[in-house]
XYZ file of C-alpha atoms in Angstrom:
326
model
C -18.222 56.268 20.859
C -15.146 54.137 21.447
C -13.555 52.552 18.390
C -15.407 49.449 17.214
C -13.944 47.164 14.565
C -16.105 47.131 11.477
C -16.119 43.829 9.575
C -14.207 43.975 6.296
C -14.456 41.831 3.163
C -12.661 38.525 3.291
C -9.962 39.634 0.884
C -9.181 42.744 2.906
C -7.804 43.603 6.291
C -8.270 46.758 8.329
C -6.134 48.941 10.446
C -7.145 49.030 14.077
C -9.837 51.638 14.437
C -9.421 54.844 16.261
C -12.163 57.170 17.353
C -14.314 58.492 14.491
C -12.297 56.500 11.906
C -14.397 54.413 9.529
C -12.327 52.673 6.855
C -11.037 49.317 5.552
C -7.574 49.088 4.115
C -6.586 46.314 1.716
C -3.684 44.140 2.886
C -0.436 44.035 0.975
C -0.210 41.022 -1.376
C 2.256 39.347 0.996
C -0.141 39.642 3.938
C -3.538 38.306 4.940
C -6.205 39.336 7.497
C -6.138 37.654 10.885
C -9.203 35.810 12.205
C -10.691 38.996 13.637
C -10.072 40.770 10.342
C -8.680 43.764 12.140
C -4.994 43.325 11.298
C -2.894 42.211 8.338
C -0.529 39.342 9.138
C 2.133 37.691 6.919
C 0.944 34.860 4.702
C 2.320 31.348 5.146
C 5.085 30.478 2.678
C 4.775 27.151 0.855
C 7.203 25.093 -1.257
C 8.283 21.449 -1.347
C 10.517 21.534 1.709
C 12.791 18.717 2.816
C 11.758 19.451 6.394
C 8.120 18.546 5.790
C 6.834 14.932 5.647
C 5.938 15.030 1.935
C 9.281 16.411 0.781
C 11.238 14.258 3.219
C 9.470 11.061 2.075
C 10.016 11.753 -1.612
C 13.670 12.695 -1.073
C 14.352 9.469 0.836
C 12.756 7.434 -1.960
C 14.803 9.353 -4.547
C 18.043 8.809 -2.611
C 17.453 5.068 -2.189
C 16.307 4.642 -5.788
C 19.397 6.432 -7.116
C 21.581 3.804 -5.437
C 19.974 0.934 -7.351
C 21.442 1.800 -10.807
C 24.879 1.954 -9.182
C 24.371 -1.476 -7.606
C 23.184 -2.933 -10.919
C 26.154 -1.326 -12.684
C 28.646 -3.022 -10.354
C 26.811 -6.349 -10.771
C 27.074 -5.986 -14.551
C 30.738 -4.987 -14.343
C 31.526 -8.042 -12.215
C 29.697 -10.318 -14.670
C 30.477 -8.351 -17.851
C 31.730 -11.420 -19.726
C 28.648 -13.546 -19.081
C 26.159 -14.110 -21.939
C 23.240 -12.338 -20.257
C 25.250 -9.125 -19.922
C 26.788 -9.291 -23.390
C 23.390 -9.880 -25.011
C 22.007 -6.740 -26.681
C 25.106 -4.591 -26.102
C 26.802 -3.958 -22.776
C 27.500 -0.357 -23.781
C 23.807 0.384 -24.223
C 23.011 -1.185 -20.876
C 25.674 0.885 -19.106
C 24.478 4.065 -20.820
C 20.886 3.276 -19.865
C 21.907 2.772 -16.239
C 23.757 6.095 -16.301
C 20.703 7.872 -17.746
C 18.458 6.288 -15.096
C 20.822 7.588 -12.419
C 20.520 11.081 -13.934
C 16.726 10.765 -13.921
C 16.672 9.936 -10.225
C 19.141 12.691 -9.375
C 17.174 15.269 -11.411
C 14.304 14.948 -8.928
C 16.449 16.618 -6.223
C 16.274 19.905 -8.167
C 12.560 20.077 -7.323
C 13.109 20.119 -3.546
C 13.658 23.239 -1.488
C 12.938 26.891 -2.107
C 13.047 27.647 -5.845
C 15.847 29.931 -6.957
C 17.007 31.230 -10.312
C 19.486 28.394 -10.875
C 17.132 25.583 -9.828
C 14.311 27.014 -11.948
C 16.608 27.113 -14.961
C 17.920 23.590 -14.448
C 15.057 21.483 -13.071
C 12.891 20.962 -16.179
C 15.796 21.032 -18.629
C 17.809 18.432 -16.690
C 14.736 16.267 -16.287
C 13.824 16.530 -19.973
C 17.277 15.750 -21.369
C 17.870 12.907 -18.883
C 14.597 11.220 -19.753
C 15.081 11.569 -23.503
C 18.550 10.025 -23.127
C 16.959 7.216 -21.107
C 14.068 6.541 -23.496
C 16.304 6.800 -26.577
C 18.576 4.145 -25.019
C 15.514 1.930 -24.604
C 14.559 2.599 -28.225
C 18.105 1.742 -29.293
C 18.024 -1.516 -27.333
C 14.661 -2.401 -28.859
C 15.902 -1.741 -32.376
C 18.932 -3.931 -31.647
C 16.620 -6.792 -30.658
C 14.560 -6.419 -33.820
C 17.512 -5.923 -36.146
C 19.513 -8.782 -34.659
C 16.737 -11.182 -35.623
C 16.223 -9.868 -39.156
C 19.919 -9.432 -39.975
C 20.531 -13.123 -39.195
C 18.401 -14.022 -42.175
C 20.555 -14.812 -45.241
C 18.286 -12.779 -47.519
C 18.323 -9.694 -45.309
C 19.381 -6.454 -46.985
C 19.712 -4.622 -43.658
C 23.350 -5.675 -43.273
C 24.325 -3.261 -46.012
C 23.316 -0.115 -44.191
C 22.484 -1.001 -40.597
C 25.293 -1.848 -38.225
C 26.102 -1.664 -34.517
C 26.299 2.116 -34.798
C 22.603 2.456 -35.621
C 21.418 2.556 -31.949
C 24.106 5.134 -31.185
C 22.767 7.234 -34.053
C 19.265 7.050 -32.553
C 20.510 8.064 -29.094
C 22.666 10.903 -30.375
C 19.968 12.256 -32.686
C 17.099 12.151 -30.153
C 19.173 13.606 -27.322
C 20.531 16.348 -29.587
C 17.025 17.394 -30.652
C 15.877 17.633 -27.022
C 19.046 19.480 -26.000
C 18.625 21.977 -28.830
C 14.990 22.582 -27.896
C 15.869 23.119 -24.227
C 18.696 25.474 -25.187
C 16.314 27.588 -27.260
C 13.856 27.536 -24.359
C 16.486 28.900 -21.971
C 17.638 31.482 -24.511
C 14.228 32.836 -25.536
C 11.895 32.425 -22.565
C 13.671 30.849 -19.582
C 11.956 29.747 -16.350
C 12.246 32.038 -13.332
C 11.185 31.974 -9.650
C 7.970 33.757 -8.653
C 5.865 34.370 -5.568
C 2.356 33.157 -6.311
C 0.030 35.058 -3.969
C -3.223 34.493 -5.867
C -3.698 30.717 -6.239
C -4.241 29.671 -2.603
C -5.862 32.069 -0.094
C -3.621 32.939 2.814
C -0.463 31.415 1.286
C 2.521 32.556 -0.749
C 3.564 29.728 -3.066
C 7.223 29.908 -4.060
C 7.357 28.270 -7.476
C 8.977 28.387 -10.907
C 7.257 30.082 -13.776
C 8.151 27.908 -16.756
C 8.533 30.932 -19.013
C 7.139 29.276 -22.118
C 4.445 26.681 -21.509
C 4.721 25.659 -25.176
C 8.391 24.770 -24.648
C 7.562 22.777 -21.516
C 4.863 20.708 -23.217
C 6.992 20.300 -26.338
C 9.732 18.829 -24.134
C 7.228 16.349 -22.699
C 5.880 15.690 -26.197
C 9.292 14.610 -27.501
C 9.679 12.298 -24.539
C 6.201 10.853 -25.089
C 6.802 10.325 -28.821
C 9.996 8.359 -28.137
C 8.211 6.292 -25.474
C 5.407 5.396 -27.897
C 7.965 4.542 -30.610
C 9.845 2.292 -28.174
C 6.603 0.632 -27.113
C 5.568 0.032 -30.736
C 8.908 -1.474 -31.790
C 9.097 -3.609 -28.636
C 5.505 -4.777 -29.103
C 6.109 -6.065 -32.620
C 9.342 -7.733 -31.422
C 7.898 -9.394 -28.340
C 7.328 -12.816 -29.971
C 10.692 -13.231 -31.622
C 12.068 -16.752 -31.043
C 14.620 -15.997 -28.337
C 14.922 -17.693 -24.963
C 15.512 -14.331 -23.305
C 13.535 -11.899 -25.440
C 14.308 -8.518 -23.953
C 11.613 -6.921 -26.089
C 8.947 -8.417 -23.826
C 10.394 -6.694 -20.785
C 10.858 -3.450 -22.718
C 7.217 -3.607 -23.871
C 6.029 -3.833 -20.284
C 8.448 -1.121 -19.119
C 7.161 1.265 -21.801
C 3.583 0.417 -20.853
C 4.363 1.405 -17.255
C 6.204 4.521 -18.412
C 3.406 5.751 -20.673
C 0.738 4.986 -18.051
C 2.577 7.004 -15.409
C 2.957 10.078 -17.620
C -0.602 9.911 -18.972
C -1.775 9.926 -15.356
C 0.647 12.744 -14.570
C -0.927 15.276 -16.978
C -4.386 15.613 -15.339
C -2.917 15.329 -11.842
C -0.338 18.039 -12.611
C -2.919 20.404 -14.091
C -5.297 20.024 -11.151
C -2.678 20.332 -8.377
C -1.462 23.542 -6.752
C 1.494 24.626 -4.657
C 3.842 21.981 -3.345
C 1.436 19.263 -4.474
C 2.061 20.216 -8.117
C 5.810 19.803 -7.628
C 5.278 16.577 -5.675
C 3.201 15.127 -8.530
C 6.039 15.719 -10.995
C 8.655 14.280 -8.623
C 6.465 11.206 -8.095
C 6.069 10.763 -11.863
C 9.847 11.004 -12.318
C 10.517 8.408 -9.626
C 7.706 6.045 -10.623
C 8.548 5.989 -14.343
C 12.282 5.607 -13.665
C 11.672 2.756 -11.229
C 9.346 1.114 -13.753
C 11.980 1.206 -16.486
C 14.749 -0.006 -14.218
C 12.692 -2.825 -12.685
C 11.282 -4.202 -15.932
C 14.536 -4.116 -17.906
C 17.243 -4.926 -15.353
C 15.652 -6.917 -12.520
C 15.059 -10.016 -14.731
C 18.728 -9.921 -15.764
C 19.902 -9.505 -12.158
C 17.654 -12.413 -11.175
C 19.396 -14.676 -13.700
C 22.906 -13.416 -12.836
C 22.528 -13.778 -9.075
C 19.976 -16.551 -8.593
C 19.870 -18.602 -11.808
C 23.445 -18.945 -13.096
C 22.348 -22.093 -14.934
C 20.407 -19.839 -17.303
C 23.345 -17.507 -17.802
C 24.870 -19.648 -20.525
C 25.296 -19.245 -24.256
C 23.479 -22.537 -24.864
C 20.409 -21.384 -22.972
C 20.305 -17.949 -24.625
C 20.628 -19.476 -28.082
C 17.919 -22.011 -27.391
C 14.179 -21.627 -27.463
C 13.514 -22.158 -23.808
C 11.690 -19.771 -21.515
C 12.510 -18.615 -18.025
C 11.431 -21.478 -15.789
C 11.842 -22.051 -12.055
C 14.273 -24.783 -11.057
C 12.813 -28.285 -10.932
C 12.256 -29.736 -7.524
C 13.647 -33.171 -6.773
């Protein structure tokens, strides 16, 4: 009898039959049976590629978004002596813009085929950049709160809290995250792997995080700082200032926390390039939320409402109001 192909199990392929041969041979892990299940063919390779629509769209958004902190920086530099820029420390604002730029740029490490260097750098760069960013927000929030209480004649805070207090917060929080990431890289660093088991018929090129505890601890530090910033900004939101930055910071932290709380279940349920895309989207969305809520109101006043960009207005009790029509 001439060779007839005997059906094989779905997870196996078979060599082409010859006369009197009756056997099924399992495919190599990098291969998969063809539709006839009579030959092993290479599996499709998947990663977040810049040549595919998903990767291309996210990279374009990341590139455009990374330009915005630079534009805001030059606007602030040009108007650095105006009251709205000097309020609540120009240095903190510039450092926050720099950290936002790093956050946007860190997303580019997630594109393309994972290698040893990108696997080592992607989560660490993202984690340190975001802690620097959120600690700057926390520092700005503390400045708003302290500036109000220190103005009171009976305040005892003047004795031990000065302009260096926000810098201490930023340095301490960023150092803790940096130390944790350094230990992560030294003890159980991430490395590239070929995942052949998660999705049938595909080889997923991804990064094994090495220590999942270190990864979630990194996110935990970031989340703790975000909640602390939200709490301080929330209790400061009704301070009697005409431009109370705490209100904008409260909303920015609400957006930030909402994005990352949504990220966790989406990240855990996604696979392949979708898992990477979820993290990139969370990075971009949270960074845009922070930048929009904190800096867009200031840019609005600088560029479109110069009448509000005065010391008299900022020291008054007015609120942001549209110009009166004649």
